Short mmCIF file of C-alpha atoms in Angstrom, two decimals:
data_model
loop_
_atom_site.label_atom_id
_atom_site.label_comp_id
_atom_site.label_asym_id
_atom_site.label_seq_id
_atom_site.Cartn_x
_atom_site.Cartn_y
_atom_site.Cartn_z
CA LYS A 116 181.06 83.35 108.37
CA ILE A 117 182.17 80.99 111.15
CA TYR A 118 180.40 77.81 112.43
CA PRO A 119 179.79 75.83 114.52
CA SER A 120 179.58 77.86 117.83
CA PRO A 121 180.19 76.30 120.20
CA ALA A 122 182.68 74.36 118.27
CA ALA A 123 184.47 71.10 119.50
CA ASP A 124 187.43 70.33 117.13
CA GLU A 125 186.92 72.14 113.90
CA LEU A 126 185.54 75.56 112.76
CA ILE A 127 184.24 76.02 109.30
CA VAL A 128 184.87 79.43 107.56
CA ASN A 129 182.67 79.87 104.72
CA CYS A 130 182.99 83.40 102.82
CA GLY A 131 180.61 82.90 99.98
CA LEU A 132 183.08 84.29 97.71
CA GLN A 133 186.32 82.98 96.44
CA ILE A 134 189.27 83.93 98.90
CA LEU A 135 192.56 84.46 97.14
CA ASN A 136 194.56 85.07 100.23
CA CYS A 137 193.31 85.55 103.74
CA LYS A 138 195.37 85.48 107.24
CA LEU A 139 193.25 84.20 110.24
CA GLU A 140 194.29 84.92 113.65
CA ILE A 141 192.53 83.52 116.55
CA TYR A 142 192.81 85.32 120.12
CA ASN A 143 191.54 84.19 123.29
CA ALA A 144 189.48 86.36 125.65
CA THR A 145 192.30 87.96 127.09
CA GLY A 146 193.83 88.99 123.80
CA LEU A 147 196.50 86.64 123.37
CA LEU A 148 197.24 85.04 119.91
CA VAL A 149 196.88 81.61 120.12
CA GLN A 150 196.54 80.28 116.70
CA GLN A 151 197.24 81.66 112.97
CA SER A 152 196.29 80.11 109.72
CA ALA A 153 196.24 81.04 106.13
CA ILE A 154 193.27 80.37 103.86
CA THR A 155 193.83 80.61 100.07
CA ASN A 156 192.02 79.93 96.72
CA SER A 157 188.99 78.69 98.53
CA LYS A 158 185.48 79.67 99.37
CA SER A 159 185.58 77.77 102.64
CA ALA A 160 187.92 76.31 104.91
CA ILE A 161 188.11 73.89 107.87
CA ILE A 162 190.18 75.10 110.62
CA ASN A 163 191.50 72.49 113.41
CA ILE A 164 191.02 74.15 116.68
CA SER A 165 191.51 71.03 118.82
CA SER A 166 194.65 72.35 120.75
CA LEU A 167 192.50 75.30 122.13
CA SER A 168 191.15 75.06 125.53
CA PRO A 169 187.37 75.57 126.17
CA GLY A 170 186.33 79.43 126.06
CA LEU A 171 185.42 82.61 124.07
CA TYR A 172 187.77 83.37 121.02
CA PHE A 173 187.87 86.02 118.47
CA ALA A 174 188.71 85.11 114.70
CA ASN A 175 190.27 87.97 112.98
CA PHE A 176 190.39 87.84 109.15
CA THR A 177 192.51 90.09 107.05
CA ASN A 178 192.85 89.80 103.23
CA ASP A 179 195.25 91.06 100.66
CA ASN A 180 193.22 94.34 100.53
CA GLY A 181 193.54 94.95 104.12
CA ILE A 182 189.84 94.24 104.69
CA PHE A 183 189.61 93.14 108.29
CA GLN A 184 186.75 91.32 110.08
CA ILE A 185 186.20 90.02 113.39
CA GLN A 186 184.12 86.73 114.43
CA LYS A 187 183.64 85.44 117.67
CA PHE A 188 183.25 81.79 118.65
CA ILE A 189 183.08 79.62 121.46
CA LYS A 190 185.09 76.32 121.96
CA LYS A 191 183.21 73.98 124.09
CA TRP A 192 184.22 71.33 126.36
CA LYS A 193 184.48 67.76 125.23
CA GLU A 194 182.18 65.36 126.30
CA LYS A 195 184.11 62.30 128.04
CA LYS A 196 182.56 59.02 127.00
CA TYR A 197 182.75 56.22 129.80
#
């Protein structure tokens, strides 16, 4: 599970079970790979997405056993404070 969506600068990945080794790939709506991360020895992780432009993204997770899952999320516009 990933949250929040829409997200501003960080995504929280919560698997509920201990992750030994997981590869996270984030693709934009056109299918372009825009970010990669590794999650190891954790039940959850915080992923920095501040460099991504606002829009729709797909988070692809693959573990060592080849189990594959896709989650979608939205990167929201940052509100400007005047």
